[in-house]
Amino acid sequence: MTEQDGRDATDQAAGTQVDKQPERPPERDEDGFLPRRELLSQIDDAIEAEDGPTLNALLEPMHGADIADIIEKLSPAERRGFLRLYSGEIDGEILSEIDESIREEVLEQLPREVVAEAVREMDSDDVVDLIEDLDQPEREEILSALDDSDRVAVEQALAYPEYSAGRLMQSEVVTAPEHWTVGETIDFLRAEEWLPDQFYHIILVDPRRHPISYVTLGRLLASPRDIPLRDITEDSFRTISAFADEGDVAYAFNQYHLISAPVVDADDRLVGVITMDDAMSVLDEEHEEDFLRMARVSDDSHVSDGPFQTARQRLPWLMINLVTASISALVIAQFEATLASLVILAALMPIVASTGGIAGTQSLAVAVRGLATRELTFSNARRVIWRELFAGLLNGLGLAVILTLAGFFILGSLKIGLVLGMAMIANQIVAAMGGVLVPLGLTRLGLDPALASGTFVTTMTDVMGFFAFLGLASVVLL
Amino acid sequence: MTEQDGRDATDQAAGTQVDKQPERPPERDEDGFLPRRELLSQIDDAIEAEDGPTLNALLEPMHGADIADIIEKLSPAERRGFLRLYSGEIDGEILSEIDESIREEVLEQLPREVVAEAVREMDSDDVVDLIEDLDQPEREEILSALDDSDRVAVEQALAYPEYSAGRLMQSEVVTAPEHWTVGETIDFLRAEEWLPDQFYHIILVDPRRHPISYVTLGRLLASPRDIPLRDITEDSFRTISAFADEGDVAYAFNQYHLISAPVVDADDRLVGVITMDDAMSVLDEEHEEDFLRMARVSDDSHVSDGPFQTARQRLPWLMINLVTASISALVIAQFEATLASLVILAALMPIVASTGGIAGTQSLAVAVRGLATRELTFSNARRVIWRELFAGLLNGLGLAVILTLAGFFILGSLKIGLVLGMAMIANQIVAAMGGVLVPLGLTRLGLDPALASGTFVTTMTDVMGFFAFLGLASVVLL
């Protein structure tokens, strides 16, 4: 029964209830799709009591991805207890979902035959993901558990550069010669003993394994048996180079709503296929990296990290900030005489600097985001720079009016208000310009704009904030 | 020809080249999948010359999503020129890809029959996305272009709350009674005139349209004709409530690697289906929101916005910062006597405050990110709070040692170094605690942790930074 546009549901509503709000179901469990909080404490209890059967019963209805999340949330000691009790149940699905931050720890604690059994179930892309960060001996041990053909597929993928399409692809693909008909293809699929768990296209290849086009399974199912495959191919067909950057791959999947795409080597021969869930993971990781890098945190920071690891990840940027803050201190120190004769300036000077810092971060965030989504490219950079300049000027003027009035009415000094206001205009312009020029400059140099821009920009706005305010104050007020 | 694990490619390599790096293809065009920069300037030229045929020829090979990106990158004046020349070619694909920031502007400039023709081609979820932010009259006009059944489907979706699964779903679904066999299903699909462009499952429903399970098209194709559908269903089957929050939907797709999922109403009856590309868009938007909100930018900021819009979006947080910076100024003003007698303190005080600000942002970013990915929940919050406290103390101690030494060797005053160091320890602890407690508190209150946390935390670290440093200085140095 195919149904278009929910016609039948509407017939029942007699076409009149359309504007009414649909009836809402009772409120869901607060955590939605997630294992509930009590469940986690029950699991904690079962681990403490070393009660394997209870633990198994609690986890039995759960998806492998959720079990992996629970393993991540345990403390290292609980995790050891958990793995002792539950190791027999760890399968390929759970193992491939465990976050890389604790993966090595988990692999070490699992019996070798459990790991061997688990990796044999996994698609080649998941095995690659699992072992690519391991040292050579551990890698070899896992590879040796695989069948020859699986092992070769994984080794081939590992030969492609890190973060390339070659690492993301699975080698399990379903292909057909382009002269086949729908009927021949279906007969072949029915006769074939092995097929991937999930596949969405039949890839048409020429005799030298160059992919030519593909057919969706829906088209295949809806077409008569005697139709040749080449008559029902998709326009959306595009191949991905195994050397393409994984970020570009994720972009293409998102931009063109791809569901799967064939991967080719340097000779344009088919070597594998990337599916949308792989692309979605990459997109997710790239977002996470940008987010954490903008906040000056190492992009392998995890909620599950311990305190020493956390401190070590954060210290470098804090030390860099000691240096940049010392530059501000040097600037301020030049105005010692001014500050000595009017101490209130010391209390006011952070206002200009910090508001500039906020504006710089705002401008920066929009630019970094635009570069990531490719809304901002060098082709429209000039327009965006002018936009920022003008917007910075506007906000500087607005804030200057407020500060001037505040200076007059609260501090009783129009002059101090004017100095604050003028310094604010200058600093808002510096912030807006820095926020867009710094990430563009870093991109031009081939660097990640999310990584160091924040430090550059806030150093600029701090220095400019203190300098403009104290400099103007020296001239106007003394 | 099905092929597992790239066996045949390996045979050709005689099994020996595995450890060699695959041969790299020549460098790609710098922009990868994107329209190149020259192309954009050729398009600009064609618009200026009002040269429709050249414009058509340039855009002809391009994907609708890329054409939409080009339309977004044009200035408003160029866009008007573009739409005059190209309006006849704007189809449903291009229209559904145009960013919401310029969508209304584009719709106004297109002839009514172009819009009508375009929306008739679109899936119901794309029509919903297109019109949900329009005013009632414009919405009606577009709805009136649709067939009755399409219009009803769109109106039903619009009756669900904003940001719910009901808004994301398309009503075009392929269903079958569960007693059908593979053969009956294939015969039915071949006979059916209308099928969705993309579908990945046959949803099995009972006579009251309750979805029971689903069958992947791959399983259907690989199974003999006489097998009943109920024997080849998937374990991964789960339904989504039409009232579920779109963020929860995206989470479920990402967590469970879903490719499509049936959507049910309050009576558990099938009303539509959500596919992974919809979920990927939501994930993308949610990341963007978090990213921009953390930087105190309105989450509908776009690279294509004009300067007035940009200034207006950013001004509110800048004004809030004026207020919070004034609190710092008040704190500093309490120590006027201290500053007057030792002016160097004014130059040094931003060091403690700003390093605390960085540490607070670091802690905050990890917490906000963890809440978004559900790595951080109330079930493991206590562990994370302790971790932060300890990590803050460690980094505070490390920075204090550096500052004490710097005080002694650079400023020639061990006492000033010790004051800086002690203030730094206190502020690092405040930063680390604030960074995790503030977003957890906002979440508990049902607020978005990404929205206001930054302001809270930096206000805390500024106030604490100035207070601890100047307070200790008053006691120790004077």
mmCIF file with all atom_site columns, N, CA and C in Angstrom, chain A residues 60-110:
data_model
loop_
_atom_site.group_PDB
_atom_site.id
_atom_site.type_symbol
_atom_site.label_atom_id
_atom_site.label_alt_id
_atom_site.label_comp_id
_atom_site.label_asym_id
_atom_site.label_entity_id
_atom_site.label_seq_id
_atom_site.pdbx_PDB_ins_code
_atom_site.Cartn_x
_atom_site.Cartn_y
_atom_site.Cartn_z
_atom_site.occupancy
_atom_site.B_iso_or_equiv
_atom_site.pdbx_formal_charge
_atom_site.auth_seq_id
_atom_site.auth_comp_id
_atom_site.auth_asym_id
_atom_site.auth_atom_id
_atom_site.pdbx_PDB_model_num
ATOM 1   N N  . GLU A 1 60  ? 20.500 -5.924  28.440 1.00 0.00 ? 60  GLU A N  1
ATOM 2   C CA . GLU A 1 60  ? 20.002 -6.762  27.361 1.00 0.00 ? 60  GLU A CA 1
ATOM 3   C C  . GLU A 1 60  ? 19.139 -5.996  26.342 1.00 0.00 ? 60  GLU A C  1
ATOM 4   N N  . PRO A 1 61  ? 18.172 -5.151  26.797 1.00 0.00 ? 61  PRO A N  1
ATOM 5   C CA . PRO A 1 61  ? 17.333 -4.476  25.795 1.00 0.00 ? 61  PRO A CA 1
ATOM 6   C C  . PRO A 1 61  ? 18.016 -3.301  25.103 1.00 0.00 ? 61  PRO A C  1
ATOM 7   N N  . MET A 1 62  ? 19.263 -2.999  25.483 1.00 0.00 ? 62  MET A N  1
ATOM 8   C CA . MET A 1 62  ? 19.834 -1.743  24.996 1.00 0.00 ? 62  MET A CA 1
ATOM 9   C C  . MET A 1 62  ? 20.610 -1.886  23.692 1.00 0.00 ? 62  MET A C  1
ATOM 10  N N  . HIS A 1 63  ? 20.639 -0.774  22.958 1.00 0.00 ? 63  HIS A N  1
ATOM 11  C CA . HIS A 1 63  ? 21.398 -0.678  21.711 1.00 0.00 ? 63  HIS A CA 1
ATOM 12  C C  . HIS A 1 63  ? 22.894 -0.594  22.036 1.00 0.00 ? 63  HIS A C  1
ATOM 13  N N  . GLY A 1 64  ? 23.716 -1.175  21.175 1.00 0.00 ? 64  GLY A N  1
ATOM 14  C CA . GLY A 1 64  ? 25.160 -1.153  21.383 1.00 0.00 ? 64  GLY A CA 1
ATOM 15  C C  . GLY A 1 64  ? 25.713 0.244   21.620 1.00 0.00 ? 64  GLY A C  1
ATOM 16  N N  . ALA A 1 65  ? 25.162 1.256   20.903 1.00 0.00 ? 65  ALA A N  1
ATOM 17  C CA . ALA A 1 65  ? 25.655 2.624   21.049 1.00 0.00 ? 65  ALA A CA 1
ATOM 18  C C  . ALA A 1 65  ? 25.393 3.149   22.457 1.00 0.00 ? 65  ALA A C  1
ATOM 19  N N  . ASP A 1 66  ? 24.258 2.757   23.045 1.00 0.00 ? 66  ASP A N  1
ATOM 20  C CA . ASP A 1 66  ? 23.950 3.212   24.393 1.00 0.00 ? 66  ASP A CA 1
ATOM 21  C C  . ASP A 1 66  ? 24.815 2.497   25.421 1.00 0.00 ? 66  ASP A C  1
ATOM 22  N N  . ILE A 1 67  ? 25.091 1.209   25.179 1.00 0.00 ? 67  ILE A N  1
ATOM 23  C CA . ILE A 1 67  ? 25.978 0.476   26.089 1.00 0.00 ? 67  ILE A CA 1
ATOM 24  C C  . ILE A 1 67  ? 27.371 1.102   26.052 1.00 0.00 ? 67  ILE A C  1
ATOM 25  N N  . ALA A 1 68  ? 27.825 1.470   24.847 1.00 0.00 ? 68  ALA A N  1
ATOM 26  C CA . ALA A 1 68  ? 29.130 2.129   24.730 1.00 0.00 ? 68  ALA A CA 1
ATOM 27  C C  . ALA A 1 68  ? 29.138 3.439   25.521 1.00 0.00 ? 68  ALA A C  1
ATOM 28  N N  . ASP A 1 69  ? 28.033 4.202   25.466 1.00 0.00 ? 69  ASP A N  1
ATOM 29  C CA . ASP A 1 69  ? 27.960 5.463   26.219 1.00 0.00 ? 69  ASP A CA 1
ATOM 30  C C  . ASP A 1 69  ? 28.066 5.212   27.721 1.00 0.00 ? 69  ASP A C  1
ATOM 31  N N  . ILE A 1 70  ? 27.427 4.134   28.176 1.00 0.00 ? 70  ILE A N  1
ATOM 32  C CA . ILE A 1 70  ? 27.499 3.819   29.603 1.00 0.00 ? 70  ILE A CA 1
ATOM 33  C C  . ILE A 1 70  ? 28.929 3.479   30.000 1.00 0.00 ? 70  ILE A C  1
ATOM 34  N N  . ILE A 1 71  ? 29.594 2.709   29.173 1.00 0.00 ? 71  ILE A N  1
ATOM 35  C CA . ILE A 1 71  ? 30.991 2.360   29.467 1.00 0.00 ? 71  ILE A CA 1
ATOM 36  C C  . ILE A 1 71  ? 31.847 3.627   29.575 1.00 0.00 ? 71  ILE A C  1
ATOM 37  N N  . GLU A 1 72  ? 31.538 4.622   28.707 1.00 0.00 ? 72  GLU A N  1
ATOM 38  C CA . GLU A 1 72  ? 32.287 5.881   28.759 1.00 0.00 ? 72  GLU A CA 1
ATOM 39  C C  . GLU A 1 72  ? 32.018 6.659   30.041 1.00 0.00 ? 72  GLU A C  1
ATOM 40  N N  . LYS A 1 73  ? 30.796 6.548   30.551 1.00 0.00 ? 73  LYS A N  1
ATOM 41  C CA . LYS A 1 73  ? 30.431 7.344   31.732 1.00 0.00 ? 73  LYS A CA 1
ATOM 42  C C  . LYS A 1 73  ? 30.963 6.765   33.039 1.00 0.00 ? 73  LYS A C  1
ATOM 43  N N  . LEU A 1 74  ? 31.404 5.507   33.021 1.00 0.00 ? 74  LEU A N  1
ATOM 44  C CA . LEU A 1 74  ? 31.914 4.902   34.256 1.00 0.00 ? 74  LEU A CA 1
ATOM 45  C C  . LEU A 1 74  ? 33.291 5.459   34.592 1.00 0.00 ? 74  LEU A C  1
ATOM 46  N N  . SER A 1 75  ? 33.648 5.406   35.869 1.00 0.00 ? 75  SER A N  1
ATOM 47  C CA . SER A 1 75  ? 35.013 5.777   36.257 1.00 0.00 ? 75  SER A CA 1
ATOM 48  C C  . SER A 1 75  ? 35.940 4.633   35.833 1.00 0.00 ? 75  SER A C  1
ATOM 49  N N  . PRO A 1 76  ? 37.247 4.892   35.726 1.00 0.00 ? 76  PRO A N  1
ATOM 50  C CA . PRO A 1 76  ? 38.154 3.817   35.293 1.00 0.00 ? 76  PRO A CA 1
ATOM 51  C C  . PRO A 1 76  ? 38.024 2.558   36.146 1.00 0.00 ? 76  PRO A C  1
ATOM 52  N N  . ALA A 1 77  ? 37.849 2.709   37.472 1.00 0.00 ? 77  ALA A N  1
ATOM 53  C CA . ALA A 1 77  ? 37.744 1.528   38.335 1.00 0.00 ? 77  ALA A CA 1
ATOM 54  C C  . ALA A 1 77  ? 36.444 0.768   38.031 1.00 0.00 ? 77  ALA A C  1
ATOM 55  N N  . GLU A 1 78  ? 35.344 1.501   37.912 1.00 0.00 ? 78  GLU A N  1
ATOM 56  C CA . GLU A 1 78  ? 34.069 0.859   37.587 1.00 0.00 ? 78  GLU A CA 1
ATOM 57  C C  . GLU A 1 78  ? 34.159 0.164   36.230 1.00 0.00 ? 78  GLU A C  1
ATOM 58  N N  . ARG A 1 79  ? 34.868 0.823   35.310 1.00 0.00 ? 79  ARG A N  1
ATOM 59  C CA . ARG A 1 79  ? 34.992 0.260   33.964 1.00 0.00 ? 79  ARG A CA 1
ATOM 60  C C  . ARG A 1 79  ? 35.690 -1.100  34.004 1.00 0.00 ? 79  ARG A C  1
ATOM 61  N N  . ARG A 1 80  ? 36.734 -1.187  34.839 1.00 0.00 ? 80  ARG A N  1
ATOM 62  C CA . ARG A 1 80  ? 37.421 -2.472  34.964 1.00 0.00 ? 80  ARG A CA 1
ATOM 63  C C  . ARG A 1 80  ? 36.456 -3.539  35.473 1.00 0.00 ? 80  ARG A C  1
ATOM 64  N N  . GLY A 1 81  ? 35.681 -3.168  36.511 1.00 0.00 ? 81  GLY A N  1
ATOM 65  C CA . GLY A 1 81  ? 34.707 -4.107  37.059 1.00 0.00 ? 81  GLY A CA 1
ATOM 66  C C  . GLY A 1 81  ? 33.670 -4.492  36.018 1.00 0.00 ? 81  GLY A C  1
ATOM 67  N N  . PHE A 1 82  ? 33.204 -3.495  35.282 1.00 0.00 ? 82  PHE A N  1
ATOM 68  C CA . PHE A 1 82  ? 32.204 -3.731  34.248 1.00 0.00 ? 82  PHE A CA 1
ATOM 69  C C  . PHE A 1 82  ? 32.721 -4.720  33.210 1.00 0.00 ? 82  PHE A C  1
ATOM 70  N N  . LEU A 1 83  ? 33.935 -4.492  32.749 1.00 0.00 ? 83  LEU A N  1
ATOM 71  C CA . LEU A 1 83  ? 34.467 -5.323  31.668 1.00 0.00 ? 83  LEU A CA 1
ATOM 72  C C  . LEU A 1 83  ? 34.733 -6.749  32.150 1.00 0.00 ? 83  LEU A C  1
ATOM 73  N N  . ARG A 1 84  ? 35.099 -6.882  33.429 1.00 0.00 ? 84  ARG A N  1
ATOM 74  C CA . ARG A 1 84  ? 35.272 -8.231  33.968 1.00 0.00 ? 84  ARG A CA 1
ATOM 75  C C  . ARG A 1 84  ? 33.962 -9.010  33.896 1.00 0.00 ? 84  ARG A C  1
ATOM 76  N N  . LEU A 1 85  ? 32.865 -8.324  34.302 1.00 0.00 ? 85  LEU A N  1
ATOM 77  C CA . LEU A 1 85  ? 31.569 -9.003  34.366 1.00 0.00 ? 85  LEU A CA 1
ATOM 78  C C  . LEU A 1 85  ? 30.935 -9.207  32.995 1.00 0.00 ? 85  LEU A C  1
ATOM 79  N N  . TYR A 1 86  ? 31.236 -8.282  32.054 1.00 0.00 ? 86  TYR A N  1
ATOM 80  C CA . TYR A 1 86  ? 30.412 -8.198  30.853 1.00 0.00 ? 86  TYR A CA 1
ATOM 81  C C  . TYR A 1 86  ? 31.201 -8.523  29.596 1.00 0.00 ? 86  TYR A C  1
ATOM 82  N N  . SER A 1 87  ? 32.486 -8.860  29.727 1.00 0.00 ? 87  SER A N  1
ATOM 83  C CA . SER A 1 87  ? 33.321 -8.920  28.520 1.00 0.00 ? 87  SER A CA 1
ATOM 84  C C  . SER A 1 87  ? 32.785 -9.905  27.482 1.00 0.00 ? 87  SER A C  1
ATOM 85  N N  . GLY A 1 88  ? 32.138 -10.973 27.939 1.00 0.00 ? 88  GLY A N  1
ATOM 86  C CA . GLY A 1 88  ? 31.623 -11.949 26.983 1.00 0.00 ? 88  GLY A CA 1
ATOM 87  C C  . GLY A 1 88  ? 30.586 -11.383 26.041 1.00 0.00 ? 88  GLY A C  1
ATOM 88  N N  . GLU A 1 89  ? 29.928 -10.291 26.460 1.00 0.00 ? 89  GLU A N  1
ATOM 89  C CA . GLU A 1 89  ? 28.847 -9.721  25.657 1.00 0.00 ? 89  GLU A CA 1
ATOM 90  C C  . GLU A 1 89  ? 29.312 -8.594  24.732 1.00 0.00 ? 89  GLU A C  1
ATOM 91  N N  . ILE A 1 90  ? 30.565 -8.189  24.864 1.00 0.00 ? 90  ILE A N  1
ATOM 92  C CA . ILE A 1 90  ? 31.058 -7.075  24.042 1.00 0.00 ? 90  ILE A CA 1
ATOM 93  C C  . ILE A 1 90  ? 31.187 -7.555  22.600 1.00 0.00 ? 90  ILE A C  1
ATOM 94  N N  . ASP A 1 91  ? 30.382 -6.995  21.716 1.00 0.00 ? 91  ASP A N  1
ATOM 95  C CA . ASP A 1 91  ? 30.437 -7.416  20.315 1.00 0.00 ? 91  ASP A CA 1
ATOM 96  C C  . ASP A 1 91  ? 30.953 -6.285  19.428 1.00 0.00 ? 91  ASP A C  1
ATOM 97  N N  . GLY A 1 92  ? 30.976 -6.534  18.142 1.00 0.00 ? 92  GLY A N  1
ATOM 98  C CA . GLY A 1 92  ? 31.503 -5.560  17.202 1.00 0.00 ? 92  GLY A CA 1
ATOM 99  C C  . GLY A 1 92  ? 30.758 -4.240  17.257 1.00 0.00 ? 92  GLY A C  1
ATOM 100 N N  . GLU A 1 93  ? 29.445 -4.309  17.460 1.00 0.00 ? 93  GLU A N  1
ATOM 101 C CA . GLU A 1 93  ? 28.647 -3.079  17.489 1.00 0.00 ? 93  GLU A CA 1
ATOM 102 C C  . GLU A 1 93  ? 29.063 -2.184  18.654 1.00 0.00 ? 93  GLU A C  1
ATOM 103 N N  . ILE A 1 94  ? 29.153 -2.767  19.841 1.00 0.00 ? 94  ILE A N  1
ATOM 104 C CA . ILE A 1 94  ? 29.547 -1.980  21.023 1.00 0.00 ? 94  ILE A CA 1
ATOM 105 C C  . ILE A 1 94  ? 30.964 -1.447  20.833 1.00 0.00 ? 94  ILE A C  1
ATOM 106 N N  . LEU A 1 95  ? 31.853 -2.325  20.416 1.00 0.00 ? 95  LEU A N  1
ATOM 107 C CA . LEU A 1 95  ? 33.257 -1.941  20.307 1.00 0.00 ? 95  LEU A CA 1
ATOM 108 C C  . LEU A 1 95  ? 33.460 -0.789  19.329 1.00 0.00 ? 95  LEU A C  1
ATOM 109 N N  . SER A 1 96  ? 32.720 -0.812  18.228 1.00 0.00 ? 96  SER A N  1
ATOM 110 C CA . SER A 1 96  ? 32.931 0.251   17.239 1.00 0.00 ? 96  SER A CA 1
ATOM 111 C C  . SER A 1 96  ? 32.327 1.577   17.690 1.00 0.00 ? 96  SER A C  1
ATOM 112 N N  . GLU A 1 97  ? 31.485 1.555   18.716 1.00 0.00 ? 97  GLU A N  1
ATOM 113 C CA . GLU A 1 97  ? 30.873 2.794   19.206 1.00 0.00 ? 97  GLU A CA 1
ATOM 114 C C  . GLU A 1 97  ? 31.640 3.419   20.364 1.00 0.00 ? 97  GLU A C  1
ATOM 115 N N  . ILE A 1 98  ? 32.608 2.704   20.909 1.00 0.00 ? 98  ILE A N  1
ATOM 116 C CA . ILE A 1 98  ? 33.324 3.235   22.076 1.00 0.00 ? 98  ILE A CA 1
ATOM 117 C C  . ILE A 1 98  ? 34.243 4.369   21.654 1.00 0.00 ? 98  ILE A C  1
ATOM 118 N N  . ASP A 1 99  ? 34.163 5.450   22.402 1.00 0.00 ? 99  ASP A N  1
ATOM 119 C CA . ASP A 1 99  ? 34.915 6.649   22.070 1.00 0.00 ? 99  ASP A CA 1
ATOM 120 C C  . ASP A 1 99  ? 36.420 6.391   22.100 1.00 0.00 ? 99  ASP A C  1
ATOM 121 N N  . GLU A 1 100 ? 37.130 7.071   21.193 1.00 0.00 ? 100 GLU A N  1
ATOM 122 C CA . GLU A 1 100 ? 38.561 6.806   21.103 1.00 0.00 ? 100 GLU A CA 1
ATOM 123 C C  . GLU A 1 100 ? 39.324 7.163   22.370 1.00 0.00 ? 100 GLU A C  1
ATOM 124 N N  . SER A 1 101 ? 38.737 8.051   23.209 1.00 0.00 ? 101 SER A N  1
ATOM 125 C CA . SER A 1 101 ? 39.458 8.455   24.419 1.00 0.00 ? 101 SER A CA 1
ATOM 126 C C  . SER A 1 101 ? 39.670 7.290   25.384 1.00 0.00 ? 101 SER A C  1
ATOM 127 N N  . ILE A 1 102 ? 38.768 6.295   25.359 1.00 0.00 ? 102 ILE A N  1
ATOM 128 C CA . ILE A 1 102 ? 38.936 5.182   26.293 1.00 0.00 ? 102 ILE A CA 1
ATOM 129 C C  . ILE A 1 102 ? 39.120 3.858   25.553 1.00 0.00 ? 102 ILE A C  1
ATOM 130 N N  . ARG A 1 103 ? 39.272 3.949   24.224 1.00 0.00 ? 103 ARG A N  1
ATOM 131 C CA . ARG A 1 103 ? 39.278 2.729   23.424 1.00 0.00 ? 103 ARG A CA 1
ATOM 132 C C  . ARG A 1 103 ? 40.445 1.820   23.762 1.00 0.00 ? 103 ARG A C  1
ATOM 133 N N  . GLU A 1 104 ? 41.632 2.429   23.867 1.00 0.00 ? 104 GLU A N  1
ATOM 134 C CA . GLU A 1 104 ? 42.821 1.627   24.127 1.00 0.00 ? 104 GLU A CA 1
ATOM 135 C C  . GLU A 1 104 ? 42.701 0.919   25.475 1.00 0.00 ? 104 GLU A C  1
ATOM 136 N N  . GLU A 1 105 ? 42.231 1.695   26.468 1.00 0.00 ? 105 GLU A N  1
ATOM 137 C CA . GLU A 1 105 ? 42.011 1.146   27.812 1.00 0.00 ? 105 GLU A CA 1
ATOM 138 C C  . GLU A 1 105 ? 41.075 -0.067  27.755 1.00 0.00 ? 105 GLU A C  1
ATOM 139 N N  . VAL A 1 106 ? 39.978 0.063   27.000 1.00 0.00 ? 106 VAL A N  1
ATOM 140 C CA . VAL A 1 106 ? 39.003 -1.024  26.924 1.00 0.00 ? 106 VAL A CA 1
ATOM 141 C C  . VAL A 1 106 ? 39.602 -2.233  26.203 1.00 0.00 ? 106 VAL A C  1
ATOM 142 N N  . LEU A 1 107 ? 40.290 -1.982  25.103 1.00 0.00 ? 107 LEU A N  1
ATOM 143 C CA . LEU A 1 107 ? 40.882 -3.092  24.339 1.00 0.00 ? 107 LEU A CA 1
ATOM 144 C C  . LEU A 1 107 ? 41.862 -3.883  25.193 1.00 0.00 ? 107 LEU A C  1
ATOM 145 N N  . GLU A 1 108 ? 42.647 -3.158  26.017 1.00 0.00 ? 108 GLU A N  1
ATOM 146 C CA . GLU A 1 108 ? 43.625 -3.843  26.862 1.00 0.00 ? 108 GLU A CA 1
ATOM 147 C C  . GLU A 1 108 ? 42.967 -4.783  27.864 1.00 0.00 ? 108 GLU A C  1
ATOM 148 N N  . GLN A 1 109 ? 41.780 -4.365  28.325 1.00 0.00 ? 109 GLN A N  1
ATOM 149 C CA . GLN A 1 109 ? 41.143 -5.142  29.387 1.00 0.00 ? 109 GLN A CA 1
ATOM 150 C C  . GLN A 1 109 ? 40.276 -6.290  28.873 1.00 0.00 ? 109 GLN A C  1
ATOM 151 N N  . LEU A 1 110 ? 40.045 -6.323  27.567 1.00 0.00 ? 110 LEU A N  1
ATOM 152 C CA . LEU A 1 110 ? 39.202 -7.394  27.029 1.00 0.00 ? 110 LEU A CA 1
ATOM 153 C C  . LEU A 1 110 ? 40.045 -8.614  26.687 1.00 0.00 ? 110 LEU A C  1
#
